[in-house]
Short mmCIF file of C-alpha atoms in Angstrom, two decimals:
data_model
loop_
_atom_site.label_atom_id
_atom_site.label_comp_id
_atom_site.label_asym_id
_atom_site.label_seq_id
_atom_site.Cartn_x
_atom_site.Cartn_y
_atom_site.Cartn_z
CA MET A 1 -55.22 91.25 -154.41
CA LYS A 2 -52.62 93.83 -152.91
CA LYS A 3 -54.60 93.77 -149.90
CA ILE A 4 -55.06 90.70 -149.24
CA THR A 5 -50.71 89.89 -149.45
CA LEU A 6 -50.54 93.42 -147.44
CA LEU A 7 -53.44 91.88 -144.70
CA GLY A 8 -51.85 88.42 -145.17
CA PHE A 9 -47.91 90.31 -143.68
CA VAL A 10 -49.58 92.69 -141.38
CA PHE A 11 -51.29 89.84 -139.65
CA ALA A 12 -47.94 87.20 -139.38
CA ALA A 13 -45.96 90.37 -137.89
CA PHE A 14 -49.18 90.85 -134.90
CA THR A 15 -49.00 87.19 -134.49
CA LEU A 16 -45.47 86.54 -133.98
CA SER A 17 -45.76 90.36 -131.80
CA SER A 18 -47.99 88.40 -129.46
CA TYR A 19 -46.56 85.81 -128.58
CA ALA A 20 -45.03 87.65 -125.50
CA GLN A 21 -48.53 88.25 -124.21
CA GLU A 22 -48.33 84.40 -122.64
CA SER A 23 -47.28 85.41 -119.33
CA SER A 24 -50.32 85.07 -117.28
CA SER A 25 -50.01 82.42 -114.43
CA LEU A 26 -54.20 82.56 -113.87
CA ILE A 27 -54.43 80.93 -117.52
CA PRO A 28 -54.78 76.92 -117.04
CA ASP A 29 -52.50 74.73 -119.54
CA TYR A 30 -54.15 73.56 -122.17
CA ASN A 31 -53.24 71.02 -125.98
CA ARG A 32 -51.73 73.54 -128.67
CA PHE A 33 -51.44 71.02 -131.61
CA SER A 34 -54.37 70.23 -134.00
CA ILE A 35 -55.11 68.47 -136.96
CA ASP A 36 -57.65 70.58 -139.58
CA LEU A 37 -59.51 68.15 -142.29
CA GLY A 38 -61.88 69.37 -144.16
CA LEU A 39 -64.11 68.10 -147.57
CA GLY A 40 -65.60 71.34 -149.94
CA VAL A 41 -66.10 72.67 -153.40
CA ALA A 42 -63.39 74.96 -155.16
CA LYS A 43 -64.31 77.14 -157.89
CA ALA A 44 -61.60 78.94 -160.03
CA SER A 45 -63.01 82.07 -161.04
CA SER A 46 -59.85 83.47 -163.24
CA PRO A 47 -57.49 84.16 -165.41
CA ILE A 48 -60.32 82.41 -168.03
CA THR A 49 -59.32 82.96 -171.93
CA GLU A 50 -62.04 85.18 -172.56
CA ASN A 51 -64.90 84.37 -175.26
CA VAL A 52 -64.43 80.52 -173.67
CA PRO A 53 -67.96 79.11 -171.73
CA PHE A 54 -67.17 78.93 -167.56
CA ASP A 55 -69.83 78.23 -165.44
CA THR A 56 -68.88 80.32 -162.08
CA LYS A 57 -70.39 78.44 -159.25
CA LEU A 58 -68.41 76.59 -156.76
CA GLU A 59 -68.87 72.82 -157.81
CA ASP A 60 -65.25 71.30 -158.13
CA PHE A 61 -64.61 68.42 -155.34
CA ALA A 62 -61.44 69.48 -152.95
CA PHE A 63 -60.00 67.87 -150.30
CA GLU A 64 -57.91 70.45 -147.57
CA GLY A 65 -55.22 69.23 -144.50
CA GLY A 66 -53.34 71.04 -142.49
CA VAL A 67 -52.16 71.25 -139.45
CA ARG A 68 -52.17 73.40 -136.06
CA TYR A 69 -50.70 75.23 -133.72
CA MET A 70 -50.90 77.81 -131.15
CA LEU A 71 -48.69 80.07 -130.41
CA ASN A 72 -50.94 81.04 -126.89
CA ASP A 73 -54.66 81.19 -126.14
CA LYS A 74 -55.44 83.96 -129.26
CA PHE A 75 -52.64 83.62 -132.13
CA GLY A 76 -50.78 80.59 -133.73
CA PHE A 77 -49.68 78.85 -137.05
CA LYS A 78 -51.04 76.17 -139.63
CA LEU A 79 -49.27 74.11 -143.05
CA SER A 80 -52.10 73.84 -144.66
CA GLY A 81 -53.16 71.71 -148.69
CA LEU A 82 -55.79 71.70 -150.59
CA TYR A 83 -56.09 69.79 -154.13
CA PHE A 84 -58.79 69.81 -156.56
CA LYS A 85 -59.26 69.24 -160.06
CA SER A 86 -61.06 72.82 -161.88
CA THR A 87 -63.85 70.38 -164.63
CA ASN A 88 -65.82 73.89 -164.46
CA SER A 89 -66.79 74.36 -168.57
CA ILE A 90 -70.35 73.96 -169.48
CA GLU A 91 -69.49 72.52 -173.03
CA SER A 92 -68.00 69.33 -172.49
CA ALA A 93 -66.09 69.89 -175.19
CA ALA A 94 -63.95 72.00 -174.28
CA GLU A 95 -63.55 70.49 -170.93
CA VAL A 96 -60.46 70.90 -169.08
CA ASP A 97 -59.44 68.60 -166.23
CA ALA A 98 -56.76 71.36 -164.98
CA GLU A 99 -55.59 70.24 -161.38
CA PHE A 100 -54.19 72.36 -158.74
CA PHE A 101 -52.33 71.85 -155.87
CA ARG A 102 -51.06 74.44 -152.91
CA ALA A 103 -48.93 74.45 -149.50
CA ASN A 104 -49.28 77.42 -147.12
CA LEU A 105 -47.79 78.40 -144.15
CA GLU A 106 -50.93 81.25 -142.62
CA GLY A 107 -50.76 82.32 -139.40
CA VAL A 108 -53.66 82.11 -137.25
CA ALA A 109 -56.28 84.51 -134.90
CA ASN A 110 -58.39 82.77 -132.17
CA LEU A 111 -61.42 86.00 -132.47
CA GLY A 112 -63.61 84.19 -130.41
CA ASN A 113 -61.18 84.28 -127.54
CA ILE A 114 -59.27 87.90 -129.03
CA LEU A 115 -63.41 89.05 -128.80
CA GLY A 116 -65.06 87.48 -125.49
CA PHE A 117 -66.81 85.02 -127.17
CA ARG A 118 -65.97 82.32 -123.59
CA GLU A 119 -68.21 85.07 -122.15
CA PHE A 120 -71.40 84.01 -123.88
CA THR A 121 -70.72 80.36 -125.51
CA GLN A 122 -68.73 77.46 -124.85
CA ARG A 123 -69.77 76.20 -128.22
CA PHE A 124 -69.43 78.00 -131.58
CA ASN A 125 -66.14 79.49 -131.82
CA LEU A 126 -64.24 81.63 -135.10
CA LEU A 127 -61.14 81.50 -136.38
CA PHE A 128 -59.16 83.68 -139.17
CA HIS A 129 -56.50 82.93 -141.52
CA ALA A 130 -53.62 84.44 -143.47
CA GLY A 131 -50.81 83.29 -145.22
CA ALA A 132 -48.63 82.60 -148.15
CA GLY A 133 -47.48 79.48 -149.76
CA MET A 134 -46.80 77.93 -153.42
CA SER A 135 -48.88 77.09 -155.94
CA HIS A 136 -48.90 74.10 -158.53
CA ILE A 137 -51.13 73.45 -161.76
CA SER A 138 -50.74 71.10 -164.39
CA LEU A 139 -52.98 71.13 -167.80
CA PRO A 140 -53.99 67.25 -169.17
CA GLU A 141 -53.22 66.56 -172.35
CA ASN A 142 -56.49 67.83 -174.42
CA ALA A 143 -55.69 71.50 -173.69
CA VAL A 144 -54.79 73.31 -175.80
CA LEU A 145 -50.83 73.66 -174.06
CA ALA A 146 -50.32 70.26 -173.23
CA ASN A 147 -48.79 68.66 -170.23
CA ALA A 148 -48.29 71.90 -169.32
CA SER A 149 -47.31 72.74 -165.74
CA GLU A 150 -46.59 76.08 -163.25
CA THR A 151 -45.28 76.57 -159.98
CA LEU A 152 -46.51 80.05 -158.52
CA VAL A 153 -46.13 81.81 -155.59
CA ASN A 154 -49.86 82.42 -153.54
CA PHE A 155 -51.17 84.63 -150.91
CA MET A 156 -54.71 83.51 -149.07
CA ALA A 157 -57.17 84.03 -146.24
CA GLY A 158 -60.31 82.77 -145.02
CA ILE A 159 -62.14 82.82 -142.18
CA THR A 160 -63.36 79.48 -140.22
CA PRO A 161 -66.68 79.04 -138.21
CA GLN A 162 -66.26 76.12 -135.46
CA ILE A 163 -68.98 74.25 -133.62
CA LYS A 164 -67.44 72.39 -130.17
CA ILE A 165 -68.47 68.55 -130.11
CA THR A 166 -66.45 67.75 -127.29
CA ASP A 167 -62.87 68.59 -125.82
CA ARG A 168 -60.84 66.46 -128.23
CA PHE A 169 -63.44 67.22 -132.07
CA ALA A 170 -64.89 70.44 -133.63
CA PHE A 171 -66.92 71.03 -136.16
CA ASN A 172 -66.04 73.24 -139.23
CA LEU A 173 -67.04 75.43 -142.16
CA ASP A 174 -63.72 77.68 -143.77
CA LEU A 175 -64.81 80.04 -146.17
CA SER A 176 -61.00 81.29 -148.07
CA VAL A 177 -60.09 83.35 -151.16
CA LEU A 178 -56.46 83.08 -152.96
CA GLY A 179 -54.75 84.56 -155.71
CA ASN A 180 -51.65 83.56 -157.45
CA LEU A 181 -48.70 85.61 -158.71
CA GLY A 182 -48.00 86.06 -161.83
CA GLN A 183 -49.95 83.40 -163.32
CA ASP A 184 -48.96 82.07 -166.97
CA LEU A 185 -51.75 79.05 -167.32
CA THR A 186 -55.10 79.63 -167.31
CA PHE A 187 -57.56 77.23 -166.34
CA ASP A 188 -58.95 76.09 -169.38
CA GLY A 189 -55.79 75.17 -170.80
CA ARG A 190 -54.36 78.18 -172.99
CA PRO A 191 -51.50 80.94 -171.97
CA ASN A 192 -52.91 83.70 -170.00
CA VAL A 193 -52.08 87.25 -172.37
CA GLN A 194 -52.95 89.25 -169.74
CA THR A 195 -50.64 88.87 -166.71
CA ARG A 196 -50.97 90.96 -163.85
CA ASN A 197 -48.81 91.36 -161.12
CA PHE A 198 -51.71 89.66 -159.29
CA ASP A 199 -54.01 87.18 -160.88
CA GLY A 200 -55.08 83.15 -160.62
CA MET A 201 -58.04 83.73 -157.93
CA ILE A 202 -59.69 80.85 -155.95
CA VAL A 203 -62.56 80.53 -153.80
CA THR A 204 -62.94 77.56 -151.38
CA ALA A 205 -65.15 76.44 -149.09
CA THR A 206 -65.06 73.62 -146.93
CA ALA A 207 -66.61 71.88 -143.71
CA GLY A 208 -64.92 69.25 -142.03
CA VAL A 209 -63.53 68.63 -138.23
CA SER A 210 -60.64 69.90 -136.42
CA ILE A 211 -59.00 66.92 -133.91
CA TYR A 212 -57.54 68.04 -130.58
CA LEU A 213 -54.40 66.68 -129.90
CA GLY A 214 -52.15 66.78 -126.17
CA ASP A 215 -52.88 66.05 -122.52
CA ASN A 216 -54.96 68.57 -121.06
CA GLU A 217 -58.11 69.05 -121.13
CA LYS A 218 -58.93 71.81 -123.41
CA HIS A 219 -57.25 73.38 -126.69
CA ALA A 220 -56.31 76.94 -126.96
CA ASP A 221 -59.78 78.03 -129.27
CA TRP A 222 -61.83 77.05 -126.41
CA LEU A 223 -60.08 78.45 -123.26
CA ASP A 224 -62.26 80.50 -120.89
CA ASN A 225 -59.48 83.58 -120.75
CA SER A 226 -62.71 85.93 -119.82
CA PRO A 227 -61.75 88.07 -117.13
CA LYS A 228 -64.84 87.12 -115.40
CA LYS A 229 -63.44 83.77 -115.24
CA LEU A 230 -59.58 83.63 -114.71
CA PHE A 231 -59.94 87.03 -111.95
CA GLY A 232 -63.36 86.12 -110.34
CA GLU A 233 -61.61 82.07 -109.51
CA ARG A 234 -57.93 84.09 -107.94
CA VAL A 235 -60.33 86.67 -106.25
CA GLU A 236 -61.89 83.90 -104.43
CA GLU A 237 -58.84 81.98 -104.06
CA LEU A 238 -57.35 84.87 -102.23
CA GLU A 239 -60.41 85.87 -99.88
CA ASN A 240 -60.13 82.52 -98.86
CA GLU A 241 -56.88 83.06 -98.27
CA LEU A 242 -57.24 85.93 -96.38
CA ALA A 243 -59.84 84.60 -94.50
CA LYS A 244 -57.25 81.62 -93.44
CA ILE A 245 -54.77 84.58 -92.39
CA GLN A 246 -57.00 86.26 -90.23
CA ARG A 247 -58.06 82.70 -88.38
CA ASP A 248 -54.61 82.37 -87.76
CA MET A 249 -53.84 85.32 -86.28
CA GLN A 250 -56.24 85.27 -83.72
CA ASP A 251 -55.16 84.58 -80.41
CA THR A 252 -58.15 82.63 -78.66
CA ASP A 253 -56.26 82.28 -74.49
CA LYS A 254 -54.75 85.60 -75.15
CA ASP A 255 -51.73 84.29 -74.33
CA GLY A 256 -49.38 86.92 -76.75
CA VAL A 257 -49.08 84.04 -79.72
CA ALA A 258 -51.19 83.82 -82.60
CA ASP A 259 -53.18 80.96 -82.97
CA TYR A 260 -51.25 79.40 -85.66
CA LEU A 261 -48.21 79.08 -83.56
CA ASP A 262 -49.67 78.68 -80.62
CA ARG A 263 -48.98 74.62 -78.76
CA GLU A 264 -50.93 75.14 -76.13
CA PRO A 265 -53.79 77.13 -78.05
CA ASN A 266 -55.41 77.36 -74.22
CA THR A 267 -53.45 79.05 -71.58
CA THR A 268 -54.80 79.57 -68.19
CA SER A 269 -54.93 83.71 -68.28
CA GLY A 270 -51.80 85.39 -67.04
CA VAL A 271 -49.17 82.73 -66.92
CA ALA A 272 -46.13 82.98 -69.21
CA VAL A 273 -45.65 81.03 -72.08
CA ASN A 274 -42.65 80.74 -74.18
CA THR A 275 -42.50 81.88 -78.16
CA LYS A 276 -44.63 78.65 -79.16
CA GLY A 277 -47.17 79.61 -76.86
CA GLU A 278 -46.68 77.04 -74.05
CA SER A 279 -46.93 77.51 -70.54
CA ILE A 280 -43.51 78.05 -68.58
CA ASP A 281 -43.20 74.02 -66.80
CA LEU A 282 -38.85 74.23 -66.04
CA ASN A 283 -39.12 71.67 -63.80
CA GLN A 284 -41.52 69.29 -66.17
CA ASN A 285 -43.64 68.32 -63.74
CA GLY A 286 -47.02 69.19 -65.35
CA VAL A 287 -48.25 72.14 -63.71
CA PRO A 288 -47.08 75.81 -65.33
CA ASP A 289 -44.10 77.80 -62.72
CA GLU A 290 -46.68 80.47 -62.10
CA ILE A 291 -49.20 78.37 -61.04
CA GLU A 292 -47.47 75.92 -59.12
CA LYS A 293 -45.64 79.29 -57.08
CA SER A 294 -48.97 80.14 -56.39
CA LEU A 295 -50.45 76.77 -54.84
CA GLN A 296 -47.21 77.08 -53.07
CA LYS A 297 -48.21 79.94 -51.19
CA MET A 298 -51.45 79.01 -50.70
CA TYR A 299 -50.04 75.72 -48.82
CA VAL A 300 -48.71 75.93 -44.78
CA THR A 301 -46.44 73.35 -43.85
CA LYS A 302 -47.88 70.35 -41.24
CA GLU A 303 -46.68 71.36 -38.48
CA PHE A 304 -48.32 75.05 -39.04
CA ALA A 305 -51.07 72.80 -39.97
CA SER A 306 -51.00 70.50 -36.33
CA GLU A 307 -51.05 74.17 -35.00
CA THR A 308 -53.84 75.72 -36.37
CA TYR A 309 -56.25 73.79 -39.43
CA PHE A 310 -55.62 70.61 -37.19
CA ALA A 311 -57.20 72.25 -34.03
CA GLY A 312 -60.04 72.63 -35.78
CA GLY A 313 -59.82 74.81 -38.44
CA VAL A 314 -59.94 72.42 -41.89
CA GLU A 315 -61.86 69.44 -40.44
CA GLY A 316 -64.41 70.76 -42.32
CA VAL A 317 -63.03 69.75 -45.71
CA LYS A 318 -63.64 66.09 -45.24
CA PRO A 319 -67.00 66.55 -45.15
CA ASP A 320 -67.30 69.31 -47.72
CA ALA A 321 -65.46 67.45 -50.76
CA ASN A 322 -67.81 64.50 -49.91
CA ASP A 323 -71.13 66.50 -50.10
CA ASP A 324 -70.13 67.62 -53.70
CA LEU A 325 -69.56 71.32 -52.10
CA ILE A 326 -65.89 71.60 -52.72
CA ASN A 327 -65.05 71.34 -56.58
CA VAL A 328 -62.51 71.90 -59.68
CA TYR A 329 -63.90 73.60 -62.44
CA PHE A 330 -62.84 73.83 -66.52
CA ARG A 331 -63.21 75.41 -69.21
CA PHE A 332 -65.19 74.17 -71.59
CA ASP A 333 -63.54 71.08 -74.02
CA SER A 334 -60.71 71.63 -71.58
CA THR A 335 -58.44 70.19 -69.36
CA GLN A 336 -57.44 73.55 -67.61
CA PRO A 337 -58.81 74.04 -64.66
CA GLU A 338 -60.47 77.67 -64.14
CA TYR A 339 -58.41 79.98 -62.30
CA TYR A 340 -60.50 80.73 -59.36
CA SER A 341 -60.82 76.46 -58.15
CA LEU A 342 -57.22 76.68 -57.20
CA ASN A 343 -58.82 77.29 -54.43
CA ALA A 344 -60.83 73.70 -54.11
CA ILE A 345 -57.25 71.89 -54.64
CA ASN A 346 -55.66 74.10 -52.01
CA GLN A 347 -58.39 73.37 -49.06
CA ILE A 348 -57.60 69.35 -49.63
CA VAL A 349 -53.78 69.92 -50.43
CA LYS A 350 -54.06 71.97 -46.76
CA TYR A 351 -56.39 68.57 -45.53
CA MET A 352 -54.63 66.06 -46.91
CA ARG A 353 -51.27 67.34 -45.60
CA ALA A 354 -53.13 67.76 -41.86
CA HIS A 355 -54.34 64.22 -41.97
CA PRO A 356 -51.06 62.08 -43.54
CA GLU A 357 -53.11 58.80 -43.27
CA ALA A 358 -56.30 60.31 -45.10
CA GLU A 359 -56.38 59.33 -48.80
CA ALA A 360 -58.59 61.02 -51.92
CA MET A 361 -60.86 59.24 -55.03
CA LEU A 362 -61.03 62.39 -57.80
CA THR A 363 -63.24 61.90 -60.31
CA GLY A 364 -64.22 64.23 -63.19
CA TYR A 365 -67.06 65.39 -65.13
CA ALA A 366 -67.67 66.83 -68.95
CA ASP A 367 -71.21 68.51 -69.53
CA GLN A 368 -73.19 67.03 -72.42
CA ILE A 369 -71.84 68.56 -75.49
CA GLY A 370 -70.30 66.22 -78.03
CA ASN A 371 -70.52 62.57 -78.06
CA THR A 372 -70.40 60.63 -75.14
CA GLU A 373 -67.01 58.29 -75.79
CA TYR A 374 -64.71 61.73 -76.29
CA ASN A 375 -66.98 62.83 -72.69
CA ASN A 376 -65.70 60.12 -70.72
CA THR A 377 -62.00 60.35 -72.06
CA LEU A 378 -61.96 63.96 -71.05
CA SER A 379 -63.86 63.34 -67.89
CA GLU A 380 -60.54 61.49 -66.98
CA ASN A 381 -58.13 63.12 -68.15
CA ARG A 382 -59.26 66.28 -65.95
CA ALA A 383 -59.44 64.15 -63.19
CA LYS A 384 -55.21 63.35 -64.06
CA LYS A 385 -55.30 67.12 -64.52
CA VAL A 386 -55.95 67.71 -61.12
CA PHE A 387 -54.17 64.72 -59.54
CA ASP A 388 -51.05 65.87 -61.07
CA ILE A 389 -51.62 69.14 -59.51
CA VAL A 390 -51.86 67.42 -55.78
CA ILE A 391 -49.25 65.20 -56.26
CA ALA A 392 -47.02 68.33 -57.36
CA SER A 393 -47.90 70.08 -54.68
CA GLY A 394 -46.05 67.35 -52.06
CA ILE A 395 -48.86 64.64 -51.26
CA GLU A 396 -47.78 61.07 -52.18
CA ALA A 397 -49.45 59.07 -55.05
CA SER A 398 -50.11 56.40 -53.60
CA ARG A 399 -52.77 58.43 -51.43
CA LEU A 400 -54.95 59.47 -54.47
CA SER A 401 -56.54 58.20 -57.32
CA TYR A 402 -59.11 59.10 -59.76
CA ARG A 403 -61.12 58.38 -62.48
CA GLY A 404 -63.49 59.49 -65.21
CA GLY A 405 -67.02 59.79 -64.61
CA GLY A 406 -68.83 60.68 -67.76
CA VAL A 407 -71.43 62.78 -68.46
CA ASP A 408 -72.69 64.98 -65.65
CA SER A 409 -76.94 65.04 -67.17
CA SER A 410 -78.03 66.51 -63.78
CA VAL A 411 -78.45 70.17 -65.77
CA ASP A 412 -80.33 71.60 -68.31
CA LYS A 413 -78.50 71.35 -71.70
CA ASN A 414 -78.98 74.37 -73.12
CA SER A 415 -78.24 76.47 -70.52
CA GLU A 416 -74.51 77.64 -70.57
CA GLU A 417 -74.57 78.11 -66.74
CA ALA A 418 -75.72 75.32 -65.80
CA ARG A 419 -73.39 72.98 -68.33
CA GLN A 420 -70.06 75.10 -66.74
CA ILE A 421 -71.27 73.58 -63.14
CA VAL A 422 -70.75 69.88 -64.40
CA ARG A 423 -67.26 70.63 -66.01
CA ARG A 424 -65.57 69.32 -62.34
CA VAL A 425 -63.60 67.10 -60.21
CA SER A 426 -65.06 66.75 -57.35
CA PHE A 427 -63.39 64.59 -54.06
CA GLU A 428 -63.67 61.75 -52.04
CA LEU A 429 -61.86 62.12 -48.86
CA ARG A 430 -61.66 59.11 -46.90
#
């Protein structure tokens, strides 16, 4: 009995000290309250008067109930009670129906989570409980000490296997041992002449159900806190976050601004950008300033054209353009012209400067990758981009028109090099 008492005190102290351990952000929210009910049998084995024939079987019907609160997924407290009548005399004439009731405050240890049961089972669990409380014994009229009663301090400990039914219910078995301190009445209704410091031994065995209360999915009894569960999911989350950071830090267009900050991720190579990755366009005409400056350097005045190109140098532009030999080419899935294509625009501009009466139709095309509706829009946007550049060079908008030609399927779809030559804007000079 002394061992049970010492175990109870040690367990209670350990439970309180463990409360601070529940701080991991990896553990999800869970339910803490439960109602534990059970029916079974009890056996009051001592104190019994010597030479009085008493059966030693577990045969007295007992009812047990309790409310449990878990401080964390490993430890908690339980307020419980048990009632039974001790009618275990084997001689009907000596039968004494002593009533017994106890109320106890116990500490509870979830051995399943402490020992890592969740790593191999989600259905079986094991609880240990121990604590102290009060016992009340009442003797009937036919006892030697008729109608006598006494209230005692008790210490108890027990073990409770559980089988999970659902997230709200679990079947449980409980085996407990209780000892009363200084019991003066025997269970056969006589005075206890052999009172010791600890006496009044009772064993109970009950079967019942745990009812879990709360809004969360799981109760602390069944929380999977195994390292494989907690850290495995967290490692996967961190790996995904790291992969996202790596993707974001890429600089696809090599403009010095990471993709996750880049508002214009397809900037032409070598064009100056701001801190947001946007091409610098101070006059807001839709053409990056550096490209515009390059075009201006390549443009000629009307007077110079009259003296040179108009004299014979630019007359070949019109037939070449109308024969689809002068084109502006584009990057894949982009409205940004390839840098080397600016010379094609320069030729058209030179011709139209030399021929003020000339007009041009700009037709954009896309390759066969992607759906038709998207490519139709892309082809028109490419034509509009070249249209804007030519206007920015000083050609009147009234002399230009543009349209989308959709998909050019004249080349092998599986050839990346062939697809490059159909991603273009062509010119028709009139």
